[in-house]
PDB file of C-alpha atoms in Angstrom:
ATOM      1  CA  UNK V  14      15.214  16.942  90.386  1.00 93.00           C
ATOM      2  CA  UNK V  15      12.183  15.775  91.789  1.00 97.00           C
ATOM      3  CA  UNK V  16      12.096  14.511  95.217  1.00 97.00           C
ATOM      4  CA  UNK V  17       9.832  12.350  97.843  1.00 98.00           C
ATOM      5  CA  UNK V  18      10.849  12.558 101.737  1.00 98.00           C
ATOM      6  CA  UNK V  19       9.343   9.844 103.703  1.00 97.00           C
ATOM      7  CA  UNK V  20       9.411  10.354 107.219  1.00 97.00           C
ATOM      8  CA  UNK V  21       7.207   8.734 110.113  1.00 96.00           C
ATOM      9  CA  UNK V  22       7.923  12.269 112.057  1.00 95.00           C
ATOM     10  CA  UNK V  23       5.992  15.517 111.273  1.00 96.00           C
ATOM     11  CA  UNK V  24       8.102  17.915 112.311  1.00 95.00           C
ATOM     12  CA  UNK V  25      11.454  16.338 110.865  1.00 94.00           C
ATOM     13  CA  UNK V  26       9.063  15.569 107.344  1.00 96.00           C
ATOM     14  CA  UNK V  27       8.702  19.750 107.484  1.00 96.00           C
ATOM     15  CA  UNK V  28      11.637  20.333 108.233  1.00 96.00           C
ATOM     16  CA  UNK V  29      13.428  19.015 105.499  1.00 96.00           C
ATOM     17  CA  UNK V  30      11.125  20.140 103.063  1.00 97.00           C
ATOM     18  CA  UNK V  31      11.418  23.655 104.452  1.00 97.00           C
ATOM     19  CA  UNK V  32      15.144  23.333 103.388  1.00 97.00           C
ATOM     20  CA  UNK V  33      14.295  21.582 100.360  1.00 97.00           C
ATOM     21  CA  UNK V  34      11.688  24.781  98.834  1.00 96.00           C
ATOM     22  CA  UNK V  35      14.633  26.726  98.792  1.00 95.00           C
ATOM     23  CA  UNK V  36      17.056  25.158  96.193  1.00 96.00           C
ATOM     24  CA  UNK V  37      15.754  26.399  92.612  1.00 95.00           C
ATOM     25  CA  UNK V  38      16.102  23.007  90.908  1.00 95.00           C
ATOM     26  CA  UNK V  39      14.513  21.245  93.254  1.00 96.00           C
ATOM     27  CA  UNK V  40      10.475  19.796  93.452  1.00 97.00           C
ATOM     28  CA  UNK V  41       9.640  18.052  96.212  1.00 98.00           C
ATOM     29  CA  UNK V  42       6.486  15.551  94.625  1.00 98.00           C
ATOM     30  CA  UNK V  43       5.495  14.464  97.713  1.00 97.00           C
ATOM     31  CA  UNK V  44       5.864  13.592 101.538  1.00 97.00           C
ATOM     32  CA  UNK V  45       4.592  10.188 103.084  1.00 97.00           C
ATOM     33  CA  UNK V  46       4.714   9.419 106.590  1.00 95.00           C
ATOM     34  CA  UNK V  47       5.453   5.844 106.539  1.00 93.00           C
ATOM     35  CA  UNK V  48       6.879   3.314 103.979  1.00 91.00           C
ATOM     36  CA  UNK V  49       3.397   1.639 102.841  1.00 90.00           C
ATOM     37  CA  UNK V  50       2.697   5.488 101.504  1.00 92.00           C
ATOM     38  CA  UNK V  51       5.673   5.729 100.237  1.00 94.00           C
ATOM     39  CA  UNK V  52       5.893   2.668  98.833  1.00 92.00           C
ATOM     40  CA  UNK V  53       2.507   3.515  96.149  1.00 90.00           C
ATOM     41  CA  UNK V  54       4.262   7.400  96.014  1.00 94.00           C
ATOM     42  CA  UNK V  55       7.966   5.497  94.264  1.00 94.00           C
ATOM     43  CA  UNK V  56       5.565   3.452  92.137  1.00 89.00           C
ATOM     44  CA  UNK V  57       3.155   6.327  90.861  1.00 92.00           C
ATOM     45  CA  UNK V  58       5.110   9.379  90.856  1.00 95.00           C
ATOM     46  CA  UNK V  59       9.065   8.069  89.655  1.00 94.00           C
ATOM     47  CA  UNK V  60      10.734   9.797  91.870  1.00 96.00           C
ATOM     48  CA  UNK V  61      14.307  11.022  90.978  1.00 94.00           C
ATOM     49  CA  UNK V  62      15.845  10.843  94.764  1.00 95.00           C
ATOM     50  CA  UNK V  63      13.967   9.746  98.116  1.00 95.00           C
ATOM     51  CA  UNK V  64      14.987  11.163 101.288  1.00 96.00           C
ATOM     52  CA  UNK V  65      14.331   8.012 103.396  1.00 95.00           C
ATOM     53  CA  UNK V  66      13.802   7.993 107.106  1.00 93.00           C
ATOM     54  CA  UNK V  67      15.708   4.770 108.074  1.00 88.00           C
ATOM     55  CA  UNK V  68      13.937   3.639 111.692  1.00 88.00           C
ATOM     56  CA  UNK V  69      10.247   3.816 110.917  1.00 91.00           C
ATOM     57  CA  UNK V  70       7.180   1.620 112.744  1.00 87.00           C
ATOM     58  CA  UNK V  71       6.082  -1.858 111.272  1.00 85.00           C
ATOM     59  CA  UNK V  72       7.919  -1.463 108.099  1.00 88.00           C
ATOM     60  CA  UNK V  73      11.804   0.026 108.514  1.00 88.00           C
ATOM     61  CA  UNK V  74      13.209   2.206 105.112  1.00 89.00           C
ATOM     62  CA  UNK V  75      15.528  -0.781 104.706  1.00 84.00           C
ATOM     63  CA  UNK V  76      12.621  -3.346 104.657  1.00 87.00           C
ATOM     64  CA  UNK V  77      10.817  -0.368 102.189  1.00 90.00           C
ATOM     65  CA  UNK V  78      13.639  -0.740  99.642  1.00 86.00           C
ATOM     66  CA  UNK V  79      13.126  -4.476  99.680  1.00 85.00           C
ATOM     67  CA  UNK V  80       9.792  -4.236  98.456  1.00 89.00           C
ATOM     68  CA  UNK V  81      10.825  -1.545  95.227  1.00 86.00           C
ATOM     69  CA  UNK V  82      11.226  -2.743  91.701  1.00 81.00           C
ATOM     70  CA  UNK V  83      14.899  -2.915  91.125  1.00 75.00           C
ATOM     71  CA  UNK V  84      14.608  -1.485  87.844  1.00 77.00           C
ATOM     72  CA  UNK V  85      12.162   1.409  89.492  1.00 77.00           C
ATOM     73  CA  UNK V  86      14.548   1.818  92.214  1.00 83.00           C
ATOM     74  CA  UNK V  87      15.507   5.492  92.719  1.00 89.00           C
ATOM     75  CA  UNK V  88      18.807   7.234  94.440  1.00 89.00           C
ATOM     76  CA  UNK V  89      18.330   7.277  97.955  1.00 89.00           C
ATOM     77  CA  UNK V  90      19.409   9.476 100.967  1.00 91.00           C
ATOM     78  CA  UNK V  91      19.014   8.157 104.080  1.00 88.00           C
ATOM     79  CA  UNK V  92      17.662   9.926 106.812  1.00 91.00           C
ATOM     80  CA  UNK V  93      18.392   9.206 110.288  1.00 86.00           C
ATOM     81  CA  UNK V  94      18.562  10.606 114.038  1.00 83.00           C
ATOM     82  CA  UNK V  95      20.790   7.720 115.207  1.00 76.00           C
ATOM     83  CA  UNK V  96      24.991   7.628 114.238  1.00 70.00           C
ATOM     84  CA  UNK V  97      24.926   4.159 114.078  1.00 66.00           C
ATOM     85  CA  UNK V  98      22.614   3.465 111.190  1.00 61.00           C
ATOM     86  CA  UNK V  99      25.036   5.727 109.420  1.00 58.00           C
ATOM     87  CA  UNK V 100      27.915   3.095 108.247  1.00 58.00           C
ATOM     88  CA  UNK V 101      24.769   1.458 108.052  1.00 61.00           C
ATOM     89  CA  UNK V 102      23.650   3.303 104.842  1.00 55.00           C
ATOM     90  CA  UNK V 103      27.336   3.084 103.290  1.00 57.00           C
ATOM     91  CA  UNK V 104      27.516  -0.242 103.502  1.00 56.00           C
ATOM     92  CA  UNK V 105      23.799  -0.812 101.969  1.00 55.00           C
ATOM     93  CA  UNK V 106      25.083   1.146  98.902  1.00 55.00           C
ATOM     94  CA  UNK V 107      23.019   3.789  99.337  1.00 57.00           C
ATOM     95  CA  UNK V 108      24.059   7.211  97.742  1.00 64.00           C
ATOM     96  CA  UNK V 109      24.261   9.082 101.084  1.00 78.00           C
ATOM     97  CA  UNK V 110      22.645   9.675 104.557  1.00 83.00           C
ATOM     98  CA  UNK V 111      22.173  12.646 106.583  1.00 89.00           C
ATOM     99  CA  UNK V 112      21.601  12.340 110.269  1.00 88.00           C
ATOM    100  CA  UNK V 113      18.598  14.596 111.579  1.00 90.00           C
ATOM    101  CA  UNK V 114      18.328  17.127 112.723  1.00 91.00           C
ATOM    102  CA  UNK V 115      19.627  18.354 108.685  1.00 93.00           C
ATOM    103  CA  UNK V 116      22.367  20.692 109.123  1.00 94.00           C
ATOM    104  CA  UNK V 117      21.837  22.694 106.214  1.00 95.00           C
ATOM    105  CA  UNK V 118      25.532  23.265 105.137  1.00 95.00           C
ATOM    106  CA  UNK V 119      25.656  19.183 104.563  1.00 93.00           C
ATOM    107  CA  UNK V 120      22.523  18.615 103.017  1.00 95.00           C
ATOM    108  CA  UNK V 121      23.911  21.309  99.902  1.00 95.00           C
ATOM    109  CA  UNK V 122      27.387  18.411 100.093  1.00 92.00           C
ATOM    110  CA  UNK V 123      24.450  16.061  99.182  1.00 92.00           C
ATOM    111  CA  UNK V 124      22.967  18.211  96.378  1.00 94.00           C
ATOM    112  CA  UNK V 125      25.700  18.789  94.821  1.00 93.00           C
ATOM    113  CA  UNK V 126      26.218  14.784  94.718  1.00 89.00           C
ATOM    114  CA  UNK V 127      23.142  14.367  93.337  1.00 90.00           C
ATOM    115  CA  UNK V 128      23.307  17.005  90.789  1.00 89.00           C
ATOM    116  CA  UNK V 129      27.268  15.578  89.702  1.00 86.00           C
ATOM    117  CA  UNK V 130      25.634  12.082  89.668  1.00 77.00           C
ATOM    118  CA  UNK V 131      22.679  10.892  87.971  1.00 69.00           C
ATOM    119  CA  UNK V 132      23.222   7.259  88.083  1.00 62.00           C
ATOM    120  CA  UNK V 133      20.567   5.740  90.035  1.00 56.00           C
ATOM    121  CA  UNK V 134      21.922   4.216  93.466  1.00 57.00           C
ATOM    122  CA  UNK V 135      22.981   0.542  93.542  1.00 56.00           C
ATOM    123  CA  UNK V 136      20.303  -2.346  93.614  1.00 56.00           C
ATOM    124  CA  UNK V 137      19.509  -1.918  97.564  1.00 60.00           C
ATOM    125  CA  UNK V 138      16.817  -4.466  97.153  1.00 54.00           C
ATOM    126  CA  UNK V 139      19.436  -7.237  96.837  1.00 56.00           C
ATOM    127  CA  UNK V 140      20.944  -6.576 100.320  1.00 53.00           C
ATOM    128  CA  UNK V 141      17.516  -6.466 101.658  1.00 65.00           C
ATOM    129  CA  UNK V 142      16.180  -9.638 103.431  1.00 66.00           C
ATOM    130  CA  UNK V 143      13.829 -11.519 102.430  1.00 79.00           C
ATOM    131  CA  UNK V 144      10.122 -10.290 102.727  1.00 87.00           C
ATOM    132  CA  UNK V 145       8.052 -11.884 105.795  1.00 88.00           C
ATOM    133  CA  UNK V 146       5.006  -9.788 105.467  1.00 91.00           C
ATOM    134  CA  UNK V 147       3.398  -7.920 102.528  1.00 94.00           C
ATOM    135  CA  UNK V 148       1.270  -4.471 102.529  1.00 92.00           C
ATOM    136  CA  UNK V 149      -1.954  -4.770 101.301  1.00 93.00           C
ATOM    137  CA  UNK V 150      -3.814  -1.505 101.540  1.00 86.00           C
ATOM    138  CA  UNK V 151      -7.702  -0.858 101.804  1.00 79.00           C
ATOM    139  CA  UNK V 152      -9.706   1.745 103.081  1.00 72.00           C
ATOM    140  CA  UNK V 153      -8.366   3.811 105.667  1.00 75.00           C
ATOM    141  CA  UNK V 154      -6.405   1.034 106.522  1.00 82.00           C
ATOM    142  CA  UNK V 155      -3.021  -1.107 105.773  1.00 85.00           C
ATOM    143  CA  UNK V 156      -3.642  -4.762 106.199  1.00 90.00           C
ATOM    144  CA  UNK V 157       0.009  -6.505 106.731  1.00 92.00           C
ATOM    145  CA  UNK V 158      -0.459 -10.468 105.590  1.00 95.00           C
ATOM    146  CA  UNK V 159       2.106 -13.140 106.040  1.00 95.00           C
ATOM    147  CA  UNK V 160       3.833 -14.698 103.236  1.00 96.00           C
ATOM    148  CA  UNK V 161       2.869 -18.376 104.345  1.00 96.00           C
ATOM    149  CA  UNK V 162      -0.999 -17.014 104.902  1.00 97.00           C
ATOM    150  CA  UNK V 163      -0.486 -16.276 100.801  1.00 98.00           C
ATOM    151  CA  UNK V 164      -1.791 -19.297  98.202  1.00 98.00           C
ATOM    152  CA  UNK V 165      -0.943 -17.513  95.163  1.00 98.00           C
ATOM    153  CA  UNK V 166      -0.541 -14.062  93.501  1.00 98.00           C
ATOM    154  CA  UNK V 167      -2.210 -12.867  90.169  1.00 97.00           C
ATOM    155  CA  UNK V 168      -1.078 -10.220  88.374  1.00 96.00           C
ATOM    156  CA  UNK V 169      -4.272  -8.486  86.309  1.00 94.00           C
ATOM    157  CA  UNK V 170      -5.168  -5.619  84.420  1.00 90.00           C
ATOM    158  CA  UNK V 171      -5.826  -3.481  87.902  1.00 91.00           C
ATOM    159  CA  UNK V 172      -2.620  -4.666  89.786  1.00 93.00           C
ATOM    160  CA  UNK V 173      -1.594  -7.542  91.881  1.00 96.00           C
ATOM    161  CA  UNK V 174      -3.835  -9.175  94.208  1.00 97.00           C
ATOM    162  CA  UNK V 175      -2.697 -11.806  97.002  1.00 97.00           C
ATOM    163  CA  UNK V 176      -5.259 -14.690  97.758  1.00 98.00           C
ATOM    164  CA  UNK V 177      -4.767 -15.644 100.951  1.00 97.00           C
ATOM    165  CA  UNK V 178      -5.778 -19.308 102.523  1.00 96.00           C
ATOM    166  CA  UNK V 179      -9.148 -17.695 103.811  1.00 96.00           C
ATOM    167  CA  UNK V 180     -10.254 -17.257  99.878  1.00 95.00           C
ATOM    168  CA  UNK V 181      -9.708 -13.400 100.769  1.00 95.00           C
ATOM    169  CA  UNK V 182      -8.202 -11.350  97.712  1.00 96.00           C
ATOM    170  CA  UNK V 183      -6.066  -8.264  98.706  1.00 96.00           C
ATOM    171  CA  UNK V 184      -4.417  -5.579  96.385  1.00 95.00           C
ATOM    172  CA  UNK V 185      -0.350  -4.931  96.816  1.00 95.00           C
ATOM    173  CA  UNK V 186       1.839  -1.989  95.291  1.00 91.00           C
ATOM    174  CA  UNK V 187       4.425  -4.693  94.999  1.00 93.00           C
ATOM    175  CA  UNK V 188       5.029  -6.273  91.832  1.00 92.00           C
ATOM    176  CA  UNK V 189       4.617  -9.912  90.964  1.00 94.00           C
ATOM    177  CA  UNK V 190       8.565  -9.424  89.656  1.00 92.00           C
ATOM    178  CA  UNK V 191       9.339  -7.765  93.437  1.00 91.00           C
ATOM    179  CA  UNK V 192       7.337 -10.908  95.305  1.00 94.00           C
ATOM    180  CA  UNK V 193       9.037 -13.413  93.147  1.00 94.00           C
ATOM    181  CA  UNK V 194      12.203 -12.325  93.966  1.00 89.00           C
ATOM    182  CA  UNK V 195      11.562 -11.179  97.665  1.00 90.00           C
ATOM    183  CA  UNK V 196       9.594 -14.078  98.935  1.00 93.00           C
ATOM    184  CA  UNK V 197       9.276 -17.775  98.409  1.00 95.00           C
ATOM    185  CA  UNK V 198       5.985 -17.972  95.787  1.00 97.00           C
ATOM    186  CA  UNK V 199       7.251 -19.415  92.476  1.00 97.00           C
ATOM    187  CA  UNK V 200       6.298 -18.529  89.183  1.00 97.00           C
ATOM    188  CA  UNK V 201       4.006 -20.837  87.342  1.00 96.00           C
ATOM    189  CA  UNK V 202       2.954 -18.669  84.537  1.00 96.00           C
ATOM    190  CA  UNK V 203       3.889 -14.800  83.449  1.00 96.00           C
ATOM    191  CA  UNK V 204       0.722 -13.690  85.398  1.00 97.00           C
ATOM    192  CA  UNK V 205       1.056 -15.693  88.523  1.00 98.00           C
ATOM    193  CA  UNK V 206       2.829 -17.204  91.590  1.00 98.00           C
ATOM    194  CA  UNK V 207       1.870 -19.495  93.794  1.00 98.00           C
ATOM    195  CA  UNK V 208       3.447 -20.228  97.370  1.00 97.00           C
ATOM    196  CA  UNK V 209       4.964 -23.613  96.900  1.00 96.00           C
ATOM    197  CA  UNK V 210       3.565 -24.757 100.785  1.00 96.00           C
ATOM    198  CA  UNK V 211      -0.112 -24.385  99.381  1.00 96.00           C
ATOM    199  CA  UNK V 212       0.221 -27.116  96.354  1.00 96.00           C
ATOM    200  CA  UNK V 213      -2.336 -30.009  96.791  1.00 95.00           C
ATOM    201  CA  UNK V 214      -1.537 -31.513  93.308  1.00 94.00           C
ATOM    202  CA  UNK V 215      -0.760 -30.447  89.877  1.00 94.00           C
ATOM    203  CA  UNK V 216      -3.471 -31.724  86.991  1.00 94.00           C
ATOM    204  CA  UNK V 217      -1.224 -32.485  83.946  1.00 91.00           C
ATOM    205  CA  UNK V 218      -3.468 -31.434  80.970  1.00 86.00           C
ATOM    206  CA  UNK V 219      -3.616 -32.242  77.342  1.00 81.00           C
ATOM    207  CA  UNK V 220      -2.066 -29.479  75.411  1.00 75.00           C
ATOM    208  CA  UNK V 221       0.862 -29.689  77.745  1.00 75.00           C
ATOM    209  CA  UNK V 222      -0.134 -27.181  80.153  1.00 79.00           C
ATOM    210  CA  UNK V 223      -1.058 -27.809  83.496  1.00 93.00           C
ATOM    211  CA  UNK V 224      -3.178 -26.846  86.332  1.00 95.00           C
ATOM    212  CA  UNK V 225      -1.978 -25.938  90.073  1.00 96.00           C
ATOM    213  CA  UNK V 226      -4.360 -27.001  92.751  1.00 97.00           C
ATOM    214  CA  UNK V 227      -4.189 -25.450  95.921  1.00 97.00           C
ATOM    215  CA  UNK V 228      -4.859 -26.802  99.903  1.00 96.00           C
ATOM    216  CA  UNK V 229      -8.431 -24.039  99.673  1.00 95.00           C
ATOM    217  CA  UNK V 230      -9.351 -25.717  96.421  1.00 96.00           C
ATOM    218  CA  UNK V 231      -8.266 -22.874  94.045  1.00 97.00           C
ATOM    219  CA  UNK V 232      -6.952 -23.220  90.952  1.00 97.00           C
ATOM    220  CA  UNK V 233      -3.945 -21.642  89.592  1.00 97.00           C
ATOM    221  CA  UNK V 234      -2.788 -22.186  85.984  1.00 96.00           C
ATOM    222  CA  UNK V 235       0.830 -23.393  84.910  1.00 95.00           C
ATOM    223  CA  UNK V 236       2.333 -22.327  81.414  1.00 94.00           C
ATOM    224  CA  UNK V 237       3.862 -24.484  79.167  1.00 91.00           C
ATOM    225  CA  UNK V 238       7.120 -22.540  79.473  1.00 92.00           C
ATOM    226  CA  UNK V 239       7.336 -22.551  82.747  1.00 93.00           C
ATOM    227  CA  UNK V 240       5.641 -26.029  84.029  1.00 92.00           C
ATOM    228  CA  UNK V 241       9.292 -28.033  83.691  1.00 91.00           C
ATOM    229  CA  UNK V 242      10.833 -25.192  85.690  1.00 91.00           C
ATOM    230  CA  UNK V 243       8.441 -25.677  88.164  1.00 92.00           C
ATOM    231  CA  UNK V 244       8.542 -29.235  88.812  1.00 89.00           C
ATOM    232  CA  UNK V 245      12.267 -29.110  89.490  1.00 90.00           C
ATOM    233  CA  UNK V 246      11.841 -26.501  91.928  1.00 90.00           C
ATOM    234  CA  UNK V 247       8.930 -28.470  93.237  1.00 89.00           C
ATOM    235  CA  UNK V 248      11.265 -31.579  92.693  1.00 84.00           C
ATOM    236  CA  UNK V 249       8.923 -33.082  90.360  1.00 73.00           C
ATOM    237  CA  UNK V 250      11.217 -33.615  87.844  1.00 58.00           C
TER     238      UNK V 250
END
């Protein structure tokens, strides 16, 4: 099986990988020391099971989970130094935890679990709350922007990029599919969303499309399909 840890710690990262390089059947594909790497590491590499440090800075592993693909979403283990987060885990459906430091005798219980079971863990994104800030990273850096700084979102042939009120574009690992469902923008057409707060007015055109004009003076198309969807939700309609 292949496996990611994430871990904001060094030493507990190594540590579990130490234990990790000795089982036979398992690869570990990759380490990350906090969820933004982790977060491009799930999407790129398809992990099979994440060992997932629960109390990590800026962004928690629970907030991490809420920003994963449901249908990407990989069994978890939850890693943790503090008892309490452990009914914690249970109750977030994920497939196990293991409190840190590993004992090694428990963490072959939890192989064996994963080895008996290969259906992925329940949708942990569900139980997640909503998303007030999204990670956009850049060059040596993570930028963390607000949902309400976002006008709309635009998926494209390169990724997703945010456009925030400033005119600024920024790349996110999260899916349009993940910020539809995670945050307030609404979809107006299968490659974008737009946050509802930033509508000026919507320019009704010919053809039966529409146009989405936004507070900066951007312009965000509507579909067809979607444009009587929106104005109910917009409560247009």
């Amino acid at each position: 099986m292949n496996v990611l840890i994430v871990d904001d710690e060094t030493p507990a990262r190594e540590e579990i990988a130490r234990l990790l390089s000795r089982v036979a059947d398992v690869s570990i594909v990759g380490q990350c020391a906090n969820a933004v790497e982790a977060l491009a590491a799930i999407n790129h590499l398809h992990p099979d099971v994440v060992f997932l440090d629960i109390n990590m800075p800026q962004i928690s592993g629970l907030e991490l989970l809420g920003m994963l693909d449901p249908e990407e979403m990989p069994r978890v283990v939850f890693l943790t130094a503090y008892s309490e987060y452990a009914l914690k885990a249970f109750e977030q459906d994920a497939f196990d935890y293991l409190l840190k430091p590993v004992d090694p005798a428990r963490l072959d219980v939890t192989l064996q679990r994963l080895r008996r079971d290969a259906a992925p863990t329940a949708d942990l994104s569900k139980l997640a709350a909503p998303l007030r800030q999204i990670p956009c990273p850049g060059h040596q850096r993570v930028q963390l922007v607000k949902v309400e700084q976002v006008e709309y979102a635009n998926s494209t042939g390169t990724g997703v990029f945010l456009v925030t009120t400033d005119g600024v574009e920024h790349f996110t690992e999260l899916t349009l599919r993940t910020l539809e469902e995670r945050t307030p923008l609404l979809r107006c057409h299968r490659q974008y969303l737009v946050n509802p707060e930033q509508i000026l007015e919507i320019v009704f055109q010919e053809l039966g499309g529409a146009e989405i004009v936004t507070h900066g003076g951007r312009r965000v198309p509507v579909s067809r399909r979607l444009l009587g969807e929106l104005k109910e939700k917009l409560g247009f309609a």
